[in-house]
mmCIF file of C-alpha atoms in Angstrom:
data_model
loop_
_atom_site.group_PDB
_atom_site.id
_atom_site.type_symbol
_atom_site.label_atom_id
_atom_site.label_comp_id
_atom_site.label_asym_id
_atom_site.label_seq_id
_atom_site.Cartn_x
_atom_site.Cartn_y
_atom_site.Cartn_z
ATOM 1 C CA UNK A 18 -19.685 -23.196 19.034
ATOM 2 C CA UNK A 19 -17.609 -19.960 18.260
ATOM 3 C CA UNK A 20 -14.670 -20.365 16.841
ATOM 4 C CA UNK A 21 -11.848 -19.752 19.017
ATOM 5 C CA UNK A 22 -9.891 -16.690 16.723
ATOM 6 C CA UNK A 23 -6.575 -14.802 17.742
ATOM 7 C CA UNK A 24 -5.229 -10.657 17.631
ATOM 8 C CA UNK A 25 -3.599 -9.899 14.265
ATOM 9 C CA UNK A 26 0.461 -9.007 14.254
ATOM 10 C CA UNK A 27 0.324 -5.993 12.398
ATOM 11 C CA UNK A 28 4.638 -5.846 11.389
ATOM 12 C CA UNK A 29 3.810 -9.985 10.223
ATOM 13 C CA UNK A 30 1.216 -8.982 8.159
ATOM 14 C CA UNK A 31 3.001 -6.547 6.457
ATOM 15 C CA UNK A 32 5.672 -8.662 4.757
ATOM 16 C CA UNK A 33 4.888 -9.275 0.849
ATOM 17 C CA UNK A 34 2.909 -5.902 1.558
ATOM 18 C CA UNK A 35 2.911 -4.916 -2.107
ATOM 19 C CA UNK A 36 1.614 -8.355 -3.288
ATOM 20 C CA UNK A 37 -1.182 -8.029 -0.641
ATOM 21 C CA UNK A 38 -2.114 -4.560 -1.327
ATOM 22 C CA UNK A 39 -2.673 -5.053 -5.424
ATOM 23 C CA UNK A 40 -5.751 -6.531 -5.074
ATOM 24 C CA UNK A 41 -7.020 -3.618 -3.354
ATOM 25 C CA UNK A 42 -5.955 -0.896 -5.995
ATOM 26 C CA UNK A 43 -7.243 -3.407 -8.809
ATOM 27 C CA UNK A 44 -10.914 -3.323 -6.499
ATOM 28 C CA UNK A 45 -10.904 0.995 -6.792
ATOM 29 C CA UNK A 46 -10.371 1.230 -10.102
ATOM 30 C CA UNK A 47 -13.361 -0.446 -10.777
ATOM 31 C CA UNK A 48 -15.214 2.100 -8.233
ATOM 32 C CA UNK A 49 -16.815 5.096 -10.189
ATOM 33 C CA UNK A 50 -17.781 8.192 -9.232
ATOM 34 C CA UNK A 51 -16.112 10.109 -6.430
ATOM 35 C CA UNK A 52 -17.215 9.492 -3.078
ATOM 36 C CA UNK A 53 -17.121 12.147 -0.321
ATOM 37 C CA UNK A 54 -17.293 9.005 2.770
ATOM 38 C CA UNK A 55 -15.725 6.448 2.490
ATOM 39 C CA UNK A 56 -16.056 3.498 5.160
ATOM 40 C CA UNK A 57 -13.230 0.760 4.751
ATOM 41 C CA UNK A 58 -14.078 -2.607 7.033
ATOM 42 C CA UNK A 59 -11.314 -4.498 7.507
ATOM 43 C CA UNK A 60 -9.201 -1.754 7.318
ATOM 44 C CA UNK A 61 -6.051 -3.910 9.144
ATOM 45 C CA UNK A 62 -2.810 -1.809 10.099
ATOM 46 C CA UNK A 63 -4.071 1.292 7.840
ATOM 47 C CA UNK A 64 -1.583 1.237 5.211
ATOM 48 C CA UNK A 65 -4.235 1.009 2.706
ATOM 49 C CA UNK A 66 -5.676 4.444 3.513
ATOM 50 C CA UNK A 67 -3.583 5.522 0.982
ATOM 51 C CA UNK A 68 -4.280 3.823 -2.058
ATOM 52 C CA UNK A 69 -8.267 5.893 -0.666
ATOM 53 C CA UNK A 70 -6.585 9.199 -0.553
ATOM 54 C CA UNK A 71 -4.808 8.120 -4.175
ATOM 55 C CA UNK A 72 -7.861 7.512 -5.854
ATOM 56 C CA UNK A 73 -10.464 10.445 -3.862
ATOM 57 C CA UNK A 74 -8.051 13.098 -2.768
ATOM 58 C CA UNK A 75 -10.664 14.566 -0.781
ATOM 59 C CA UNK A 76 -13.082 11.704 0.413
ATOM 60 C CA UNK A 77 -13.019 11.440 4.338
ATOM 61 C CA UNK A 78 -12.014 7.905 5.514
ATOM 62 C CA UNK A 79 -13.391 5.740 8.189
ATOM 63 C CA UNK A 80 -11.725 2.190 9.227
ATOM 64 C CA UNK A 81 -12.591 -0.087 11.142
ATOM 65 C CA UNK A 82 -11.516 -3.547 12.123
ATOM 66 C CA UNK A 83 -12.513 -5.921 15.292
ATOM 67 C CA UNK A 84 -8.511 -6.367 15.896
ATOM 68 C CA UNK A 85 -7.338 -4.121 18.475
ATOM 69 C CA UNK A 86 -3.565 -4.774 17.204
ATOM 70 C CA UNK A 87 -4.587 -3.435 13.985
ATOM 71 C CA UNK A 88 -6.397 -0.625 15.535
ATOM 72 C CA UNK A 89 -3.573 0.450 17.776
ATOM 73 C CA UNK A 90 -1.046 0.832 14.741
ATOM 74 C CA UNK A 91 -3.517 2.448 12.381
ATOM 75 C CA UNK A 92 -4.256 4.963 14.712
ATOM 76 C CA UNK A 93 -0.357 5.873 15.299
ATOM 77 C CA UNK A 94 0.380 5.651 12.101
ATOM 78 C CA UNK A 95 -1.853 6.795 10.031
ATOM 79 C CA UNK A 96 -4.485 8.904 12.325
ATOM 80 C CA UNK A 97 -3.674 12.146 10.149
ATOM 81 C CA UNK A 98 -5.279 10.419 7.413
ATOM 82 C CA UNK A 99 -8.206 8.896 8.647
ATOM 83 C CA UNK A 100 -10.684 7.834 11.484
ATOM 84 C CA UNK A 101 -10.073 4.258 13.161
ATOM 85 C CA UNK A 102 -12.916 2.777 14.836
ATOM 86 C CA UNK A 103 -12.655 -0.677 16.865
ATOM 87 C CA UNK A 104 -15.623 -2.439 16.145
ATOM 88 C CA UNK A 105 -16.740 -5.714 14.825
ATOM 89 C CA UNK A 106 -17.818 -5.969 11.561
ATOM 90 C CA UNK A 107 -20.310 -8.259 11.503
ATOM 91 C CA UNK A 108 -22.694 -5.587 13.484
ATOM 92 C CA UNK A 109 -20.747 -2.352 12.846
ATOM 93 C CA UNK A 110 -23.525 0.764 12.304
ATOM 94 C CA UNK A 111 -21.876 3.959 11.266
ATOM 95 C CA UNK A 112 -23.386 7.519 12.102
ATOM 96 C CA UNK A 113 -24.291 8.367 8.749
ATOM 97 C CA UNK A 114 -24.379 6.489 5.537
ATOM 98 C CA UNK A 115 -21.452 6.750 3.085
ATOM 99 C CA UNK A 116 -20.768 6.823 -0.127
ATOM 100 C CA UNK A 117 -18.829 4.397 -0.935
ATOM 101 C CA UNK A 118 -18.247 0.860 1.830
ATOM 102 C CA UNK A 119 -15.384 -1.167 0.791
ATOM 103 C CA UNK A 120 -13.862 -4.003 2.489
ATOM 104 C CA UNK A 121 -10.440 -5.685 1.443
ATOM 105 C CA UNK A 122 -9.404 -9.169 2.296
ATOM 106 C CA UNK A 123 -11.701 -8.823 5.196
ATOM 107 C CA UNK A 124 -14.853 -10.533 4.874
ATOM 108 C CA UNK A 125 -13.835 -14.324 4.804
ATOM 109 C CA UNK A 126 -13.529 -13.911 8.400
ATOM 110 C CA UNK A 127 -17.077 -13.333 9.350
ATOM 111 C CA UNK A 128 -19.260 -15.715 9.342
ATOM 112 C CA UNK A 129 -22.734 -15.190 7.245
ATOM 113 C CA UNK A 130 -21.147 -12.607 5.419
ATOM 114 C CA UNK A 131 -23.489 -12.661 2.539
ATOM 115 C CA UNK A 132 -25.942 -11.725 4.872
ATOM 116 C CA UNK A 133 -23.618 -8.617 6.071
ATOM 117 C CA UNK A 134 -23.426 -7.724 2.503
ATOM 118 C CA UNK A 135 -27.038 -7.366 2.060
ATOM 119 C CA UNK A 136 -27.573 -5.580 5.029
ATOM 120 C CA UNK A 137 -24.957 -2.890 3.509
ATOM 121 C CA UNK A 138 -26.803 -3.155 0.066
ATOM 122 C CA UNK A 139 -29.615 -1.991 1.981
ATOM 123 C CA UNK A 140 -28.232 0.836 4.016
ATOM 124 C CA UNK A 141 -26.891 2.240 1.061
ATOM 125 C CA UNK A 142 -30.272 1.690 -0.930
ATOM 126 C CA UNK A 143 -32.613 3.310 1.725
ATOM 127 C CA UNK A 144 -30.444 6.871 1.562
ATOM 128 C CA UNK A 145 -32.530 9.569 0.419
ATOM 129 C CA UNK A 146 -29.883 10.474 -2.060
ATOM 130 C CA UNK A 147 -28.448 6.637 -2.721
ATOM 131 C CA UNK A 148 -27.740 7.000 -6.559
ATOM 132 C CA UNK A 149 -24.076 6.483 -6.595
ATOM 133 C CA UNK A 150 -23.554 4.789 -3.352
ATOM 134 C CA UNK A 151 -21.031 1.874 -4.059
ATOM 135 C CA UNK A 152 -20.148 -1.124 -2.144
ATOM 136 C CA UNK A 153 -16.825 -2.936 -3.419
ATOM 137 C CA UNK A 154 -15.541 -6.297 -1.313
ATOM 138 C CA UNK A 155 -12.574 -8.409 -2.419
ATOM 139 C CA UNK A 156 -11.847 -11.724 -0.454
ATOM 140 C CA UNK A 157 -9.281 -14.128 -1.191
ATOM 141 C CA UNK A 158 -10.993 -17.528 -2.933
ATOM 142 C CA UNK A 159 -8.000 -20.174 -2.040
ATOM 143 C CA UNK A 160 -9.621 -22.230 0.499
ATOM 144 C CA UNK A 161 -9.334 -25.346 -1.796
ATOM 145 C CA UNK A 162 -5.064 -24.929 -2.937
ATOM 146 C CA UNK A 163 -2.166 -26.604 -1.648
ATOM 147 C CA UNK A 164 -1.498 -23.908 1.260
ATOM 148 C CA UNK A 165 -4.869 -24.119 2.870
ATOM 149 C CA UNK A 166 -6.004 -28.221 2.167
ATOM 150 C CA UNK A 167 -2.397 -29.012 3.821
ATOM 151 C CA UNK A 168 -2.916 -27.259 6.280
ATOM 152 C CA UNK A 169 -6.356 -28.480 7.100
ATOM 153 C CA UNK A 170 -5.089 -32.041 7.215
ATOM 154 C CA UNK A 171 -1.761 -31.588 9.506
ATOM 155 C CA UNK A 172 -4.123 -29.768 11.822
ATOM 156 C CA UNK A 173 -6.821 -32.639 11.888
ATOM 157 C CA UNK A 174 -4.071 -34.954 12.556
ATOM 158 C CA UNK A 175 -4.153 -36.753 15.789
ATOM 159 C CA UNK A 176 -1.129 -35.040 17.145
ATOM 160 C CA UNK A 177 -2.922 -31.937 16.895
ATOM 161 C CA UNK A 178 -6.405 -32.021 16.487
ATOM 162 C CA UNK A 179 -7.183 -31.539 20.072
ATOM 163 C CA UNK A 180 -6.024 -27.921 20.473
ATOM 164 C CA UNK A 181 -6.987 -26.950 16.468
ATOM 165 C CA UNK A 182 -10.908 -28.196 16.789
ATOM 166 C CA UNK A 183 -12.862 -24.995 16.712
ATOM 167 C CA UNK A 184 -9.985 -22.630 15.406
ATOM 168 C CA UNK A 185 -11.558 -19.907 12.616
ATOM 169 C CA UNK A 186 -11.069 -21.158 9.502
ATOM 170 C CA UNK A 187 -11.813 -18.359 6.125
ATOM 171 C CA UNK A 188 -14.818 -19.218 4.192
ATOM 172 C CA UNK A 189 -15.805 -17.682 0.921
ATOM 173 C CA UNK A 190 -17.986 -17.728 -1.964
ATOM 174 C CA UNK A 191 -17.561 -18.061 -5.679
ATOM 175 C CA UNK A 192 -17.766 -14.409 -7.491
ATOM 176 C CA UNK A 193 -21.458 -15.045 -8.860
ATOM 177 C CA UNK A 194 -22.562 -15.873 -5.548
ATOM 178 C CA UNK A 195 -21.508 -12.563 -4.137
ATOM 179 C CA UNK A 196 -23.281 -10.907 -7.799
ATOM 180 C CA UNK A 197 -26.544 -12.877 -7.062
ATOM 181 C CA UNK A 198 -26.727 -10.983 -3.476
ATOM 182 C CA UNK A 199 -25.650 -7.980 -4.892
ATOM 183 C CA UNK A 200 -27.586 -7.975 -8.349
ATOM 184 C CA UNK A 201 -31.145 -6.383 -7.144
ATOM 185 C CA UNK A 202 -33.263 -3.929 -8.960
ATOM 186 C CA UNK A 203 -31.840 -0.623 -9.015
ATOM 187 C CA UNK A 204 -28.374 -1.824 -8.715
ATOM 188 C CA UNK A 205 -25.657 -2.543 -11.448
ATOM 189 C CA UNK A 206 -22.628 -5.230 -10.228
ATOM 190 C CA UNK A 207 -19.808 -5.897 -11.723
ATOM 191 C CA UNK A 208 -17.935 -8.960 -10.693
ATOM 192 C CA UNK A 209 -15.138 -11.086 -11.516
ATOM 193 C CA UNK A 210 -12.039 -13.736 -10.347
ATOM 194 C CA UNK A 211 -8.776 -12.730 -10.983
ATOM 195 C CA UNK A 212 -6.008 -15.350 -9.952
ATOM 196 C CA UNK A 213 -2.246 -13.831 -9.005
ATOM 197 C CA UNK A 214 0.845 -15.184 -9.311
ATOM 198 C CA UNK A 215 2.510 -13.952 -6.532
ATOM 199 C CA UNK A 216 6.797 -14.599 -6.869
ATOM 200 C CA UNK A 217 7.542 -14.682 -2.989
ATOM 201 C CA UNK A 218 11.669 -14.447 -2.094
ATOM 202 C CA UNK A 219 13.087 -15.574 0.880
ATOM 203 C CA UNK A 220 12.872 -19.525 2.458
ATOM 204 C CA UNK A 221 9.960 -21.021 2.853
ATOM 205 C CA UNK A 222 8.065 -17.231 1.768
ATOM 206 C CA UNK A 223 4.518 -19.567 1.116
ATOM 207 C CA UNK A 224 4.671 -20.047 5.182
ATOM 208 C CA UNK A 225 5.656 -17.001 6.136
ATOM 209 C CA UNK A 226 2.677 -15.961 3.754
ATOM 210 C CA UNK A 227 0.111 -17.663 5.221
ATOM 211 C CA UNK A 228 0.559 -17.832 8.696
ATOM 212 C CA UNK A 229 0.277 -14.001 8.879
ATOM 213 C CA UNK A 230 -2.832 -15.011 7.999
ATOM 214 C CA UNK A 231 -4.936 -18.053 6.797
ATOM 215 C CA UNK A 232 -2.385 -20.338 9.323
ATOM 216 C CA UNK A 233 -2.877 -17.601 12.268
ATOM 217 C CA UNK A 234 -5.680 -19.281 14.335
ATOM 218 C CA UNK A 235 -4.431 -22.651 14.409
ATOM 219 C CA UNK A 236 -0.634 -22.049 15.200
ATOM 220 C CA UNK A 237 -2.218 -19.769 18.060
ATOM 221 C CA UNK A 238 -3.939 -23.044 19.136
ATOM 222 C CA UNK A 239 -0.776 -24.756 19.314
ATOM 223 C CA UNK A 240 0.769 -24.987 22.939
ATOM 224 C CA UNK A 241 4.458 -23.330 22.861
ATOM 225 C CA UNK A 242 5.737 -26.940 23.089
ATOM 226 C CA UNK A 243 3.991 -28.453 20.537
ATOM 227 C CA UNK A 244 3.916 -25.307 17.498
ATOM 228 C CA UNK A 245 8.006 -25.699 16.392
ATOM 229 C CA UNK A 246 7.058 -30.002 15.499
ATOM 230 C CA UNK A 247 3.363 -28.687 13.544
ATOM 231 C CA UNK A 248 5.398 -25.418 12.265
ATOM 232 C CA UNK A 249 8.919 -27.952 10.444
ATOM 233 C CA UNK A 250 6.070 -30.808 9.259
ATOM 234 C CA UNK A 251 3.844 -27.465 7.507
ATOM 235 C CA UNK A 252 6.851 -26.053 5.915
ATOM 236 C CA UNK A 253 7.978 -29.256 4.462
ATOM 237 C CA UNK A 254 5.062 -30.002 2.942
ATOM 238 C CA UNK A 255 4.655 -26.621 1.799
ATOM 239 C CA UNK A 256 8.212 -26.531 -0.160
ATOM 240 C CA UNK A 257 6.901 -29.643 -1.726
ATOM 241 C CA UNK A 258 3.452 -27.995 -3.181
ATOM 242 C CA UNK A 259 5.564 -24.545 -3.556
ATOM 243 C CA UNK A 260 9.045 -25.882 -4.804
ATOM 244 C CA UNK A 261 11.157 -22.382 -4.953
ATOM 245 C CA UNK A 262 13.066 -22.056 -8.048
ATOM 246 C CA UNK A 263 16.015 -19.398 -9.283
ATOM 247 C CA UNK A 264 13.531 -16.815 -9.225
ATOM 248 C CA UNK A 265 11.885 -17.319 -6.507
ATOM 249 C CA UNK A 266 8.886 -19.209 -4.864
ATOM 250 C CA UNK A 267 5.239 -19.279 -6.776
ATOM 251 C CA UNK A 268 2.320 -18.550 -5.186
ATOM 252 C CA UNK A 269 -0.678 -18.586 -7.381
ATOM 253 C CA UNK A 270 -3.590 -16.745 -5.405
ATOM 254 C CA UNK A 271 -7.020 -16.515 -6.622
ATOM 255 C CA UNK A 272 -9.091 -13.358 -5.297
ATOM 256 C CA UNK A 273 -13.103 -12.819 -6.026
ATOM 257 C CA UNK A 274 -14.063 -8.936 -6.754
ATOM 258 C CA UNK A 275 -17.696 -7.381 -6.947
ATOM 259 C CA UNK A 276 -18.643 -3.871 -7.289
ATOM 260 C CA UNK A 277 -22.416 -2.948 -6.789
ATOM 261 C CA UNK A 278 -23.401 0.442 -7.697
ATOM 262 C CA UNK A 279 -26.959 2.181 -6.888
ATOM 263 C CA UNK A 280 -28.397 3.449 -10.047
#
């Protein structure tokens, strides 16, 4: 069975924008070389483009992202800057091979990934001028704190379960799993877990956190008259596991980072 997914709010996603985008400038600094194409999947609302542009001045930028929400804002908002494609990633083929693929927060998404990773590995590989090619994914690795295992067990509960069966649900890998796929001959990886300690502000900031994102499929599920009952219950139990204090409200966040280079 698929599981049952829903469009992206681009202006949602966007709040704690700096403590989202870190990650991603922490990934390209770990990039060498200077790539002329650069293909970004998962390239969300296209604010990122320019941390690219930061980094490779000159590179030409591709995104793409299977949320036409995303898409739509991108391309009005940042279309000067880059190329926006609307594709799924899963089976995305570009026109040419580029330098340098890099996916941010992205991946956990699509299912098999590991197997999506080695099919880039070998696209890259198989160019006739491949030394220097780079591929550099970071995906969040929280599936088993507070945020994500409370929300797993509200949603199984029998008040809800019949609408949030089948709802996408993230799945990752440790870092050395994502090294093991990346490590082959000819290739040098670097990879490594970094957790965050993200200080949200504002009342209950961990929910607004996550259900711009981990949370998004399953309150979708939720019927209009059912959500506000699921939506108080989650937020109480998250200012339990995230109690804010004078500073504001902890959020640690671990991410996993690999960066495979052809030799």
């Amino acid at each position: 069975m698929t599981a049952r997914t829903a469009d992206w709010d681009p202006s949602h996603y966007l709040r704690f924008s700096d403590e989202r985008s870190r990650p991603f400038v922490d990934l390209l600094a770990r990039v060498p070389g200077t790539p002329r194409t650069v293909l970004d999947l998962g390239v969300g609302p296209g604010h990122l483009v320019a941390a690219l542009h930061a980094r490779w001045p000159d590179a030409v930028v591709t995104g793409v992202d299977s949320s036409p929400a995303m898409v739509e804002q991108a391309r009005a908002e940042h279309g000067d800057d880059a190329e926006f494609v609307l594709a799924d990633l899963a089976d995305y083929v570009p026109d040419g091979v580029p330098d340098l693929v890099v996916s941010n927060a992205a991946l956990q998404w699509v299912p098999g990934h590991l197997d999506v990773l080695a099919r880039w590995r070998d696209l890259l590989a198989a160019a006739d001028d491949g030394a220097g090619r780079a591929l550099a994914v970071q995906v969040p690795g929280n599936q088993d704190a507070p945020s994500h295992v409370l929300l797993r067990e509200l949603a199984a509960a029998p008040s809800y379960a019949r609408w949030t069966e089948g709802t996408a649900r993230p799945h990752v890998h440790r870092a050395e799993e994502y090294l093991d796929v990346l490590a082959q001959p000819g290739w040098t990886v670097d990879a490594w877990e970094t957790t965050y300690l993200h200080v949200l502000q504002g009342a209950d900031a961990v929910f607004t956190w996550i259900s711009a994102t981990g949370a998004r499929p399953v309150l979708a599920a939720l019927p209009d008259d059912v959500r506000p009952a699921f939506v108080a219950e989650y937020k109480a139990r998250l200012r339990a596991a995230y109690p804010e204090r004078a500073y504001g409200t902890v959020l640690p966040f671990r991410r996993a980072f690999v960066v495979a280079t052809r030799d």
